[in-house]
Amino acid sequence: MTELIDAIDTAMKEPTLFELANCIRSLSFDAVEQANSGHPGAPMGLADAATVLWTRHLKFDPKQPDWPDRDRFVLSNGHASMLQYALLHLTGFESMPLTELQNFRQWGSVTPGHPEFGHTPGVDITTGPLGQGLAGAVGMAIAESSLRARFGEDLVDHRTWVICGDGCLMEGVSQEAISLAGHLKLDKLTVLYDDNGISIDGSTDLAFTEDVAGRFVAAGWHVIQCDGHDHQAIDDALKVARQQTDRPTLIALRTVIGFGSPNKSGTASSHGAPLGTEERELTRQSLNWTRSAFDIPEALLDQWRQYGGRGIGARQDWESRVAASDPAVRAEFERRMAGRLPEPLTAAVARARQELVANPVKVATRKASQQALDILAEHCPELIGGSADLSGSNLTRVKALGQDYTSAHPEGRYISYGVREFGMAAMMNGMAVHRGLIPYGGTFLVFSDYARNAIRLSALMNVGVVYVMTHDSIGLGEDGPTHQPVEHLASFRAMPGVTVLRPADAVETLEAWEVALQSRQTPTLLALSRQGVPQLRLRDTGENLTARGGYIIREFGARRDLTLLATGTEVSLAVGAAHRLHEQGVNVAVVSMPSWELFEQNPAGYRHGVLGDAPRIAIEAASTFGWTRYVASEENVIGMTTFGASAPAETLYEQMGITEEAIIERANTLLQSSVS
């Protein structure tokens, strides 16, 4: 209680700001109380810092929530969502009337339990699980820096502000992001750390006693520590952060969770549950807040709305600068912000496909991906690539991208993420929602487990991040089962909103990249091989057949006795087996199915024409799970039912029974049973 009294005394040094902050507090605990669900403690504790930030420093315009040169605001501890919703309402965002706060966490509202990008205007990124918002903010800061280097400060000159809590900093992804941000000297990135010393289980001393400030200093950040309820101290810290020109800034705010609650402040009981009717009334008395639920004094609301209108002039000045800029530069900037691909790209892909048909190649699909990228990066300047310390294996680096992105060369289009798969994926999400860039990043498919939650958020946000996942099967070989993905394709196919593409050869890989670039509202995962595969597509119809998801790549015989379905490197096995079966008198159609998701988007008639009515066998060097949607039983799937092993790829395929002989044997058994 003494801590609360001291905090209130400090906050009341600036009575106007204290009252403005109380608007946030009251709306927060009222909304949580009405929903009988939510997290009032963090919004109540952060209200002072948020008030100073939004009234004196944040550049935004509620009338145009998507203004490209606005500052980005990231609430990394997204459970404190009522903080952001209250701010959006108070500053005048039209999509956030009072009724939306009253419908907090209810069906159909724009006030879900955690802020969601694309669902709520004014929310710049879906933060979701703790730590990812901070990592996404690093991606936003990278995007701002990259675009500023390309288009100049007249068009791009904004900051990224993050609020995070103890939980965010406990999650490992935060350290990945903090480390790279410091290395890259992202000076327009500022993190406000809500150091309230409380987690769900109680005091953070239970599990979190490290020197947080020292951790950031070691990573190359400027660190400021101040009282999170002292408005002047907060304002001074934010001013210092804006003056930094060589590194990001952490402002560690010592706050009281549940600020204002006589019996629950400073305790875990205010974290994730309503205050309760009686405690809410006591809190109002403690804060000298005499209004009823959701009732904001008109004078205070007017002040908030005036602060909300503070950015209109900055936005109009920016629009004038854009209008006065070089027409070619302006056109390119507006194209990128709108997410439109460059017009020459389609013709470049068509020429590349024609060249491959004229001069077939036998290469690993990871190499085919690099060859495709060489062309695409030249014609798509918004492409920005990278790898989690596997560039030479993922083959994600191409000459057209120029030099690496660094603090000295922000115009560079290749990012060395280091061994930070989760951080890489979360940062790419930040770049994608920022707009103006198309990020792609590489690692081994088996390491996608580290990045999975960020890939899930890519899908949830409907952003077109491209994941280049190489070494896609037991074809990895000698590195052994720890590095050989088995269940990964099935798990990503089960994830809503992700397009998984496992191309069979160089042509399909090129087309898969075209699909990925055209999918600006869908993340794409490219599963690419280590081992070389023959080129099977030897004719150019002018159509991107990979975009169909599945198509007949070979037909042996006029009618169909059997259909072989395969993906990736196993398509060539299927073709070889089909040829040998046809020599035995069996009519076989081979279907390449690079993407189940895309295949299911075709009309039923097309799908039936491809699959046919004959018995089917599926072949894939991965888990057999899921293939029974296309074949009669798992007995008709040639794939993996165990983990792999350490051996040369050829030996593994033979030992695991993924061979032409195994296909032929199963085909004969299946055909005999269908006849009998």
XYZ file of C-alpha atoms in Angstrom:
676
model
C 0.000 0.000 0.000
C 2.866 2.367 0.793
C 4.288 1.767 -2.697
C 0.927 2.661 -4.240
C 0.586 5.865 -2.206
C 4.080 6.948 -3.224
C 3.321 6.177 -6.871
C 0.084 8.170 -6.778
C 1.865 11.094 -5.136
C 4.468 11.007 -7.912
C 1.873 10.798 -10.692
C -0.143 13.694 -9.260
C 2.808 16.072 -9.737
C 1.340 16.504 -13.236
C -2.395 16.650 -12.394
C -3.574 16.993 -15.981
C -1.551 14.027 -17.215
C -2.607 12.065 -14.141
C -6.267 12.639 -14.993
C -5.672 11.745 -18.642
C -3.984 8.533 -17.526
C -6.921 7.785 -15.255
C -9.140 7.779 -18.336
C -7.097 4.800 -19.558
C -7.223 3.097 -16.182
C -10.963 3.456 -15.757
C -11.798 2.265 -19.251
C -9.479 -0.692 -18.744
C -10.860 -1.939 -15.463
C -14.436 -1.218 -16.569
C -14.041 -3.220 -19.784
C -12.415 -6.154 -18.005
C -15.126 -6.083 -15.350
C -17.904 -6.084 -17.928
C -16.294 -8.905 -19.894
C -15.561 -10.769 -16.654
C -12.285 -11.587 -18.334
C -9.012 -9.872 -19.147
C -5.918 -8.231 -17.700
C -6.458 -4.908 -15.913
C -3.150 -4.736 -14.038
C -0.744 -3.851 -16.844
C -2.947 -1.149 -18.451
C -3.415 0.458 -15.043
C 0.323 0.411 -14.368
C 1.320 1.564 -17.844
C -1.254 4.327 -18.210
C 1.146 7.114 -17.189
C 3.895 6.121 -19.603
C 1.401 5.541 -22.436
C -0.168 8.935 -21.819
C 3.164 10.726 -22.113
C 4.113 8.753 -25.213
C 0.818 9.245 -27.055
C 0.332 12.911 -26.159
C 3.878 14.191 -26.614
C 5.938 11.879 -28.812
C 4.026 9.376 -30.964
C 3.446 10.530 -34.556
C 0.060 9.291 -35.764
C -3.231 10.444 -37.276
C -6.452 8.707 -36.174
C -8.130 9.823 -39.383
C -5.631 7.791 -41.416
C -4.525 4.792 -39.327
C -2.474 3.366 -42.218
C -0.525 6.531 -43.017
C 2.823 5.086 -44.202
C 5.067 7.532 -42.345
C 3.347 7.244 -38.982
C 5.283 6.004 -35.995
C 4.684 2.326 -35.259
C 3.351 1.357 -31.842
C 3.785 -2.213 -30.636
C 2.201 -3.593 -27.486
C 4.395 -6.652 -27.081
C 2.660 -7.724 -23.876
C -0.559 -8.044 -25.834
C -2.604 -9.255 -22.865
C -2.610 -5.560 -21.848
C -4.792 -4.945 -24.906
C -7.210 -2.617 -23.118
C -4.348 -0.125 -22.858
C -4.203 0.091 -26.637
C -7.963 0.010 -27.159
C -8.460 2.797 -24.626
C -5.816 4.894 -26.369
C -7.407 4.326 -29.777
C -10.801 5.366 -28.426
C -9.569 8.382 -26.514
C -7.495 9.782 -29.383
C -10.371 9.507 -31.834
C -9.970 6.422 -34.013
C -13.366 6.113 -35.694
C -13.291 2.319 -35.574
C -13.036 2.392 -31.771
C -16.255 3.922 -30.393
C -17.156 3.384 -26.767
C -19.430 0.484 -27.697
C -16.392 -1.514 -28.819
C -14.792 -1.119 -25.405
C -18.044 -2.231 -23.847
C -17.893 -5.336 -26.069
C -14.322 -6.180 -25.063
C -13.484 -9.830 -25.790
C -16.931 -10.466 -27.299
C -17.907 -12.059 -30.605
C -17.732 -9.652 -33.540
C -15.940 -6.851 -31.698
C -12.707 -5.156 -32.810
C -11.467 -5.521 -29.226
C -10.274 -9.140 -28.980
C -8.296 -10.401 -25.997
C -4.991 -9.672 -27.756
C -4.614 -6.967 -30.450
C -4.855 -8.311 -34.000
C -3.387 -6.709 -37.102
C -5.935 -6.337 -39.900
C -8.806 -6.813 -37.483
C -8.510 -3.569 -35.535
C -7.496 -0.325 -37.315
C -4.639 1.255 -35.403
C -3.083 -2.072 -34.418
C 0.206 -2.298 -36.297
C 1.021 -5.964 -35.616
C -0.449 -9.026 -33.934
C 1.816 -9.599 -30.971
C 0.171 -12.715 -29.567
C 2.543 -14.851 -27.474
C 4.990 -12.825 -25.413
C 8.242 -11.656 -26.957
C 7.167 -11.727 -30.567
C 5.925 -8.147 -30.563
C 9.380 -6.925 -29.609
C 10.952 -9.039 -32.359
C 8.374 -7.817 -34.867
C 9.217 -4.245 -33.887
C 12.856 -4.908 -34.769
C 11.631 -5.945 -38.210
C 9.627 -2.730 -38.479
C 12.706 -0.678 -37.596
C 14.719 -2.546 -40.221
C 12.005 -1.832 -42.789
C 11.980 1.871 -41.938
C 15.748 2.067 -42.217
C 15.816 0.157 -45.518
C 13.075 2.236 -47.116
C 14.578 5.486 -45.846
C 17.864 4.536 -47.525
C 15.992 3.926 -50.783
C 13.488 6.816 -50.790
C 15.012 9.455 -48.501
C 13.849 11.104 -45.297
C 11.224 13.237 -47.040
C 9.191 10.086 -47.686
C 10.330 7.777 -44.883
C 11.233 9.106 -41.440
C 9.445 7.528 -38.498
C 10.133 5.686 -35.272
C 9.097 2.370 -33.727
C 7.925 2.368 -30.112
C 7.454 -0.818 -28.098
C 5.903 -1.542 -24.748
C 6.960 -4.873 -23.277
C 6.803 -6.601 -19.936
C 8.792 -9.030 -17.837
C 7.249 -11.982 -19.648
C 8.402 -10.701 -23.036
C 11.956 -10.504 -21.759
C 11.826 -14.007 -20.303
C 10.965 -15.496 -23.698
C 14.039 -16.492 -25.695
C 12.855 -14.786 -28.876
C 13.285 -11.423 -27.161
C 16.999 -12.007 -26.696
C 17.366 -12.954 -30.360
C 15.707 -9.672 -31.301
C 17.533 -7.540 -28.731
C 20.891 -8.909 -29.830
C 20.393 -8.282 -33.535
C 18.824 -4.845 -32.993
C 21.850 -3.741 -31.017
C 24.206 -5.165 -33.611
C 22.374 -3.326 -36.391
C 22.290 -0.065 -34.369
C 18.575 0.522 -34.983
C 18.514 3.990 -33.483
C 14.844 4.673 -34.233
C 13.717 1.795 -32.051
C 12.705 2.475 -28.439
C 11.441 -0.115 -25.964
C 9.528 0.904 -22.852
C 9.943 -1.928 -20.350
C 7.129 -2.297 -17.831
C 9.255 -3.349 -14.876
C 6.489 -4.116 -12.383
C 8.130 -7.173 -10.834
C 5.014 -9.345 -11.171
C 4.201 -12.365 -13.333
C 1.225 -14.720 -13.290
C 2.734 -16.960 -10.639
C 3.696 -14.072 -8.364
C 6.872 -12.052 -7.944
C 9.299 -12.265 -10.845
C 11.911 -13.152 -8.231
C 10.574 -16.687 -8.546
C 12.361 -17.111 -11.874
C 13.697 -13.802 -13.211
C 16.486 -12.095 -11.291
C 18.917 -11.118 -14.022
C 20.250 -7.624 -14.598
C 17.910 -6.581 -17.408
C 19.569 -3.209 -17.940
C 22.974 -4.885 -18.109
C 21.658 -7.379 -20.635
C 20.576 -4.573 -22.982
C 23.815 -2.661 -22.470
C 25.766 -5.793 -23.370
C 23.719 -6.044 -26.582
C 24.644 -2.492 -27.585
C 21.578 -0.573 -26.414
C 21.343 2.764 -24.649
C 19.542 2.223 -21.336
C 17.572 4.728 -19.251
C 15.913 3.866 -15.956
C 13.139 5.967 -14.456
C 9.985 5.994 -12.354
C 7.143 4.797 -14.568
C 4.663 7.113 -12.831
C 6.756 10.281 -12.981
C 5.485 12.008 -16.106
C 8.365 14.438 -16.361
C 10.940 11.696 -15.980
C 9.183 9.643 -18.635
C 9.039 12.630 -20.963
C 12.733 13.362 -20.446
C 13.628 9.728 -21.153
C 11.600 9.701 -24.364
C 13.324 12.908 -25.491
C 16.738 11.345 -24.897
C 15.683 8.252 -26.832
C 14.716 10.391 -29.816
C 18.150 12.002 -29.779
C 19.989 8.674 -30.074
C 21.631 8.305 -33.489
C 23.772 5.211 -33.086
C 21.823 2.596 -31.115
C 18.349 1.552 -29.934
C 17.085 2.609 -26.521
C 15.546 0.772 -23.592
C 13.589 2.816 -21.058
C 13.134 0.689 -17.957
C 10.035 1.977 -16.178
C 9.575 0.978 -12.564
C 5.793 0.683 -12.285
C 3.105 -0.646 -9.961
C 0.868 -3.254 -11.571
C -2.809 -2.532 -10.915
C -1.956 1.098 -10.065
C -4.789 2.593 -8.002
C -6.197 -0.640 -6.586
C -5.837 -0.495 -2.772
C -5.791 -4.259 -2.257
C -4.559 -5.693 -5.534
C -1.917 -3.259 -6.786
C 1.577 -4.680 -6.813
C 0.272 -8.250 -6.706
C -0.403 -11.052 -9.177
C -4.122 -10.871 -8.362
C -4.451 -7.787 -10.584
C -2.706 -9.404 -13.530
C -5.278 -11.572 -15.278
C -8.671 -11.197 -13.618
C -11.250 -8.468 -13.025
C -10.770 -6.356 -9.928
C -14.251 -7.229 -8.718
C -17.122 -4.844 -8.027
C -16.032 -3.860 -4.536
C -12.354 -3.400 -5.408
C -13.266 -1.370 -8.480
C -15.158 1.099 -6.291
C -12.243 1.325 -3.884
C -9.922 1.941 -6.836
C -12.097 4.795 -8.058
C -11.897 6.360 -4.631
C -8.126 5.879 -4.516
C -7.761 7.645 -7.865
C -10.337 10.319 -6.975
C -12.352 9.110 -9.963
C -16.021 9.782 -9.367
C -17.445 8.724 -12.716
C -19.558 5.665 -13.394
C -18.503 2.827 -15.698
C -17.238 3.914 -19.140
C -18.011 7.569 -18.353
C -15.158 9.902 -19.348
C -15.464 13.595 -18.417
C -16.095 15.651 -21.522
C -13.229 18.038 -20.765
C -10.729 15.165 -20.530
C -12.062 13.490 -23.657
C -11.719 16.807 -25.507
C -8.094 17.027 -24.417
C -7.427 13.489 -25.602
C -9.042 14.230 -28.955
C -6.905 17.349 -29.328
C -3.813 15.260 -28.759
C -5.170 12.771 -31.276
C -5.355 15.550 -33.858
C -1.768 16.590 -33.211
C -0.442 14.466 -36.085
C -2.727 15.807 -38.807
C -0.298 18.582 -39.702
C 2.651 16.175 -39.873
C 0.687 13.863 -42.108
C -0.358 16.705 -44.400
C 3.219 17.973 -44.601
C 4.319 14.464 -45.548
C 1.655 14.264 -48.249
C 2.934 17.560 -49.658
C 6.480 16.218 -49.764
C 5.308 13.070 -51.510
C 3.398 15.127 -54.076
C 6.459 17.304 -54.714
C 8.869 14.371 -55.042
C 10.269 13.033 -58.293
C 7.357 11.366 -60.163
C 9.300 8.148 -60.778
C 10.344 7.902 -57.132
C 6.809 8.649 -55.985
C 5.333 6.028 -58.316
C 7.753 3.374 -57.067
C 7.083 4.270 -53.425
C 3.319 4.144 -53.876
C 3.551 0.847 -55.774
C 5.462 -0.742 -52.945
C 3.175 0.616 -50.246
C 0.167 -0.712 -52.148
C 1.775 -4.149 -52.410
C 1.657 -4.267 -56.206
C 4.353 -6.324 -57.902
C 6.510 -4.732 -60.623
C 5.018 -5.176 -64.093
C 8.193 -6.670 -65.665
C 8.193 -9.545 -63.166
C 5.680 -11.757 -64.984
C 7.565 -11.521 -68.264
C 10.857 -12.283 -66.498
C 9.407 -15.478 -65.007
C 8.011 -16.497 -68.395
C 11.407 -16.012 -70.051
C 13.134 -17.979 -67.302
C 10.702 -20.873 -67.717
C 11.252 -20.900 -71.464
C 15.010 -20.975 -70.900
C 14.697 -23.945 -68.558
C 12.549 -25.844 -71.051
C 15.065 -25.126 -73.781
C 18.028 -26.078 -71.590
C 16.955 -28.559 -68.876
C 19.021 -28.777 -65.700
C 19.493 -31.400 -63.023
C 19.930 -29.522 -59.762
C 18.757 -29.607 -56.189
C 15.623 -27.530 -55.770
C 17.497 -25.345 -53.260
C 19.882 -24.508 -56.124
C 16.958 -23.982 -58.482
C 15.571 -21.584 -55.870
C 18.798 -19.581 -55.910
C 18.729 -19.463 -59.703
C 15.143 -18.232 -59.611
C 16.000 -15.639 -56.973
C 18.787 -14.274 -59.138
C 16.148 -13.298 -61.676
C 13.372 -12.306 -59.309
C 15.520 -10.100 -57.069
C 16.663 -8.123 -60.091
C 13.094 -7.382 -61.151
C 11.553 -7.087 -57.668
C 13.493 -4.442 -55.702
C 11.318 -4.849 -52.607
C 12.656 -8.360 -52.044
C 14.856 -8.458 -48.952
C 16.370 -11.800 -48.054
C 18.356 -13.497 -45.375
C 19.186 -16.700 -43.587
C 19.620 -17.937 -40.042
C 23.352 -18.498 -40.522
C 22.848 -21.026 -43.335
C 23.264 -18.884 -46.445
C 25.658 -21.334 -48.080
C 23.258 -24.206 -47.457
C 19.934 -22.487 -48.064
C 21.411 -20.691 -51.105
C 19.378 -17.608 -50.271
C 22.081 -15.073 -51.103
C 22.114 -13.818 -54.706
C 24.109 -11.132 -56.469
C 21.083 -9.039 -57.377
C 20.464 -8.235 -53.701
C 23.726 -6.314 -53.478
C 25.603 -5.988 -50.225
C 24.411 -7.027 -46.787
C 22.051 -4.835 -44.794
C 24.090 -3.194 -42.014
C 23.992 0.054 -40.075
C 26.581 1.417 -42.504
C 24.714 0.109 -45.541
C 20.959 0.148 -44.871
C 20.406 -0.025 -48.619
C 21.651 -3.627 -48.544
C 19.013 -6.245 -49.239
C 20.432 -9.291 -47.450
C 20.262 -9.779 -43.688
C 22.541 -12.067 -41.746
C 20.174 -13.074 -38.956
C 22.646 -15.306 -37.148
C 21.442 -18.526 -35.547
C 18.078 -16.988 -34.669
C 15.322 -18.862 -36.527
C 12.456 -17.686 -34.315
C 13.708 -14.118 -34.246
C 14.185 -14.110 -38.019
C 10.615 -15.218 -38.647
C 9.152 -12.728 -36.168
C 11.257 -9.893 -37.601
C 10.082 -10.746 -41.109
C 6.512 -10.449 -39.848
C 7.364 -6.935 -38.705
C 8.779 -6.053 -42.115
C 5.720 -7.438 -43.862
C 3.152 -5.530 -41.799
C 5.238 -2.380 -42.124
C 4.762 -2.605 -45.903
C 7.170 -1.733 -48.696
C 9.269 -4.906 -48.489
C 8.792 -8.590 -49.295
C 10.920 -10.485 -46.772
C 12.173 -14.013 -47.216
C 14.397 -16.010 -44.914
C 16.004 -19.415 -44.961
C 16.831 -22.250 -42.643
C 16.549 -26.045 -42.646
C 13.000 -27.384 -42.688
C 13.651 -29.263 -39.451
C 14.507 -25.959 -37.739
C 11.111 -24.569 -38.669
C 10.089 -25.950 -35.277
C 11.981 -23.044 -33.717
C 10.137 -20.557 -35.931
C 6.724 -22.221 -35.917
C 4.873 -19.746 -33.716
C 5.985 -16.794 -35.826
C 4.944 -18.639 -38.989
C 1.576 -19.169 -37.341
C 1.301 -15.411 -36.759
C 2.215 -14.807 -40.417
C -0.837 -16.855 -41.323
C -3.044 -15.250 -38.681
C -2.096 -11.760 -39.930
C -2.416 -12.705 -43.623
C 1.022 -11.415 -44.595
C 3.093 -12.720 -47.487
C 6.334 -13.680 -45.769
C 8.321 -16.302 -47.713
C 9.988 -19.105 -45.761
C 12.771 -20.885 -47.629
C 13.098 -24.248 -45.891
C 15.802 -26.428 -47.407
C 17.072 -29.946 -46.681
C 13.464 -31.024 -46.810
C 13.647 -34.793 -46.186
C 15.839 -37.779 -45.406
C 17.646 -36.668 -48.559
C 19.653 -34.529 -46.142
C 21.635 -37.682 -45.527
C 24.588 -37.962 -43.210
C 23.623 -35.288 -40.668
C 21.145 -37.819 -39.341
C 17.652 -37.886 -37.851
C 18.054 -34.754 -35.713
C 18.274 -32.792 -38.952
C 15.896 -34.793 -41.141
C 12.332 -33.441 -41.161
C 9.660 -36.122 -41.077
C 6.473 -34.680 -39.577
C 7.001 -31.080 -40.655
C 5.156 -31.055 -43.979
C 2.076 -32.592 -42.373
C 2.132 -30.121 -39.511
C 2.360 -27.082 -41.766
C -0.334 -28.424 -44.064
C -2.507 -28.575 -40.956
C -1.851 -24.894 -40.187
C -4.610 -22.653 -41.593
C -3.547 -19.975 -44.040
C -0.079 -21.252 -44.985
C 0.754 -22.330 -48.526
C 3.242 -25.205 -48.449
C 5.063 -25.779 -51.739
C 7.384 -28.722 -52.334
C 8.500 -28.399 -55.957
C 9.693 -31.347 -58.015
C 12.278 -29.708 -60.264
C 13.754 -26.423 -61.455
C 10.623 -25.382 -63.368
C 8.303 -26.004 -60.451
C 10.705 -24.168 -58.145
C 10.645 -21.101 -60.373
C 6.862 -21.245 -60.511
C 6.674 -21.766 -56.741
C 8.597 -18.535 -56.250
C 6.184 -16.745 -58.568
C 3.289 -18.060 -56.484
C 5.009 -16.876 -53.306
C 5.564 -13.356 -54.625
C 2.004 -13.085 -55.877
C 0.664 -14.227 -52.500
C 0.816 -10.931 -50.666
C -1.789 -11.983 -48.111
C -0.616 -15.537 -47.536
C 2.701 -16.775 -46.129
C 4.467 -19.345 -48.285
C 6.734 -22.142 -47.137
C 9.067 -23.542 -49.799
C 10.347 -27.029 -48.958
C 13.486 -27.541 -51.020
C 15.866 -30.442 -51.526
C 19.542 -30.867 -50.834
C 19.979 -33.580 -53.476
C 19.816 -33.026 -57.224
C 16.697 -33.952 -59.188
C 16.154 -34.260 -62.952
C 14.031 -31.671 -64.699
C 10.686 -33.282 -65.483
C 8.892 -30.322 -67.047
C 10.155 -30.271 -70.627
C 7.284 -28.403 -72.253
C 6.081 -24.856 -71.655
C 2.326 -24.342 -71.904
C 2.625 -20.728 -70.808
C 0.740 -21.528 -67.594
C 2.111 -21.676 -64.082
C 1.071 -25.277 -63.425
C 2.539 -25.222 -59.922
C -0.086 -22.616 -59.051
C -2.663 -25.354 -59.644
C -1.220 -27.232 -56.691
C -1.485 -30.531 -58.524
C -1.460 -31.569 -62.164
C -0.729 -34.541 -64.383
C 2.967 -34.409 -65.190
C 3.181 -37.717 -67.077
C 0.681 -40.145 -68.633
C 1.643 -43.638 -69.718
C -1.182 -45.122 -71.770
C -4.447 -43.875 -73.200
C -6.591 -44.876 -70.233
C -5.779 -44.996 -66.556
C -5.296 -48.102 -64.411
C -3.332 -46.400 -61.634
C -2.483 -42.910 -60.389
C 0.768 -42.092 -58.614
C 0.741 -38.929 -56.492
C 4.042 -37.438 -55.378
C 5.735 -34.232 -54.285
C 9.234 -32.834 -54.542
C 12.108 -35.178 -55.200
C 9.837 -38.209 -55.161
C 8.037 -37.147 -58.339
C 11.002 -38.408 -60.347
C 10.756 -41.733 -58.501
C 7.090 -41.918 -59.413
C 7.836 -41.173 -63.063
C 10.522 -43.866 -63.148
C 8.210 -46.415 -61.535
C 5.343 -45.474 -63.854
C 7.531 -46.012 -66.895
C 8.473 -49.492 -65.695
C 4.863 -50.326 -64.813
C 3.761 -49.271 -68.274
C 6.309 -51.676 -69.744
C 4.405 -54.342 -67.789
C 1.156 -53.241 -69.440
C -0.155 -50.897 -66.723
C -1.524 -47.495 -67.761
C -0.318 -44.943 -65.216
C -0.832 -41.236 -64.626
C 1.730 -39.420 -62.485
C 0.459 -36.390 -60.595
C 2.849 -33.830 -59.181
C 1.246 -32.232 -56.104
C 3.537 -29.418 -54.993
C 0.811 -27.833 -52.838
C -2.225 -29.438 -51.243
C -3.573 -26.008 -50.302
C -3.494 -24.707 -53.859
C -4.863 -27.949 -55.252
C -7.903 -27.745 -52.976
C -8.678 -24.275 -54.329
C -9.416 -25.698 -57.788
C -12.974 -26.497 -58.897
C -14.156 -30.010 -58.084
C -14.166 -30.941 -61.749
C -10.509 -30.095 -62.160
C -9.527 -32.003 -59.029
C -11.455 -35.074 -60.175
C -9.830 -34.907 -63.596
C -6.385 -34.885 -62.049
C -7.002 -37.562 -59.433
C -9.112 -39.816 -61.631
C -11.109 -42.861 -60.537
C -8.321 -45.437 -60.695
C -6.566 -46.702 -57.525
C -3.962 -44.302 -56.158
C -0.603 -44.493 -54.433
C 1.132 -41.514 -52.797
C 4.894 -41.163 -52.501
C 6.634 -38.655 -50.234
C 9.809 -38.943 -48.135
C 8.000 -37.634 -45.079
C 5.297 -38.722 -42.675
C 2.480 -40.679 -44.292
C 0.040 -38.769 -42.091
C -2.631 -36.875 -44.036
C -2.316 -38.585 -47.398
C -5.479 -40.609 -46.808
C -7.422 -37.602 -48.037
C -6.183 -38.658 -51.493
C -5.577 -42.415 -51.221
C -7.674 -45.221 -49.779
C -5.457 -46.087 -46.807
C -1.996 -45.511 -45.384
C -0.986 -48.839 -46.896
C -1.070 -46.935 -50.176
C 1.391 -44.306 -48.991
C 5.107 -44.856 -49.571
C 6.706 -42.628 -46.950
C 8.122 -42.390 -43.445
C 6.678 -43.988 -40.334
C 9.839 -43.522 -38.248
C 12.612 -40.976 -37.879
C 15.500 -41.147 -40.323
C 19.113 -42.165 -39.755
C 22.644 -41.081 -40.541
C 23.762 -42.387 -43.936
C 24.129 -41.235 -47.529
C 20.795 -40.189 -49.042
C 20.719 -43.061 -51.544
C 21.157 -45.589 -48.746
C 18.435 -43.973 -46.666
C 15.890 -44.044 -49.477
C 16.654 -47.715 -50.039
C 16.570 -48.652 -46.356
C 13.380 -46.710 -45.735
C 11.665 -48.346 -48.683
C 11.138 -45.218 -50.766
C 12.206 -46.616 -54.119
C 10.866 -47.392 -57.570
C 10.825 -51.073 -56.616
C 8.662 -50.361 -53.567
C 6.243 -48.345 -55.688
C 5.997 -51.101 -58.290
C 5.479 -53.771 -55.649
C 2.709 -51.805 -53.969
C 1.124 -51.012 -57.335
C 0.955 -54.660 -58.336
C -0.556 -55.627 -54.978
C -3.104 -52.821 -55.173
C -4.093 -53.637 -58.755
C -4.470 -57.316 -57.987
C -6.702 -56.596 -55.003
C -8.832 -54.188 -57.017
C -9.390 -56.832 -59.693
C -10.280 -59.556 -57.204
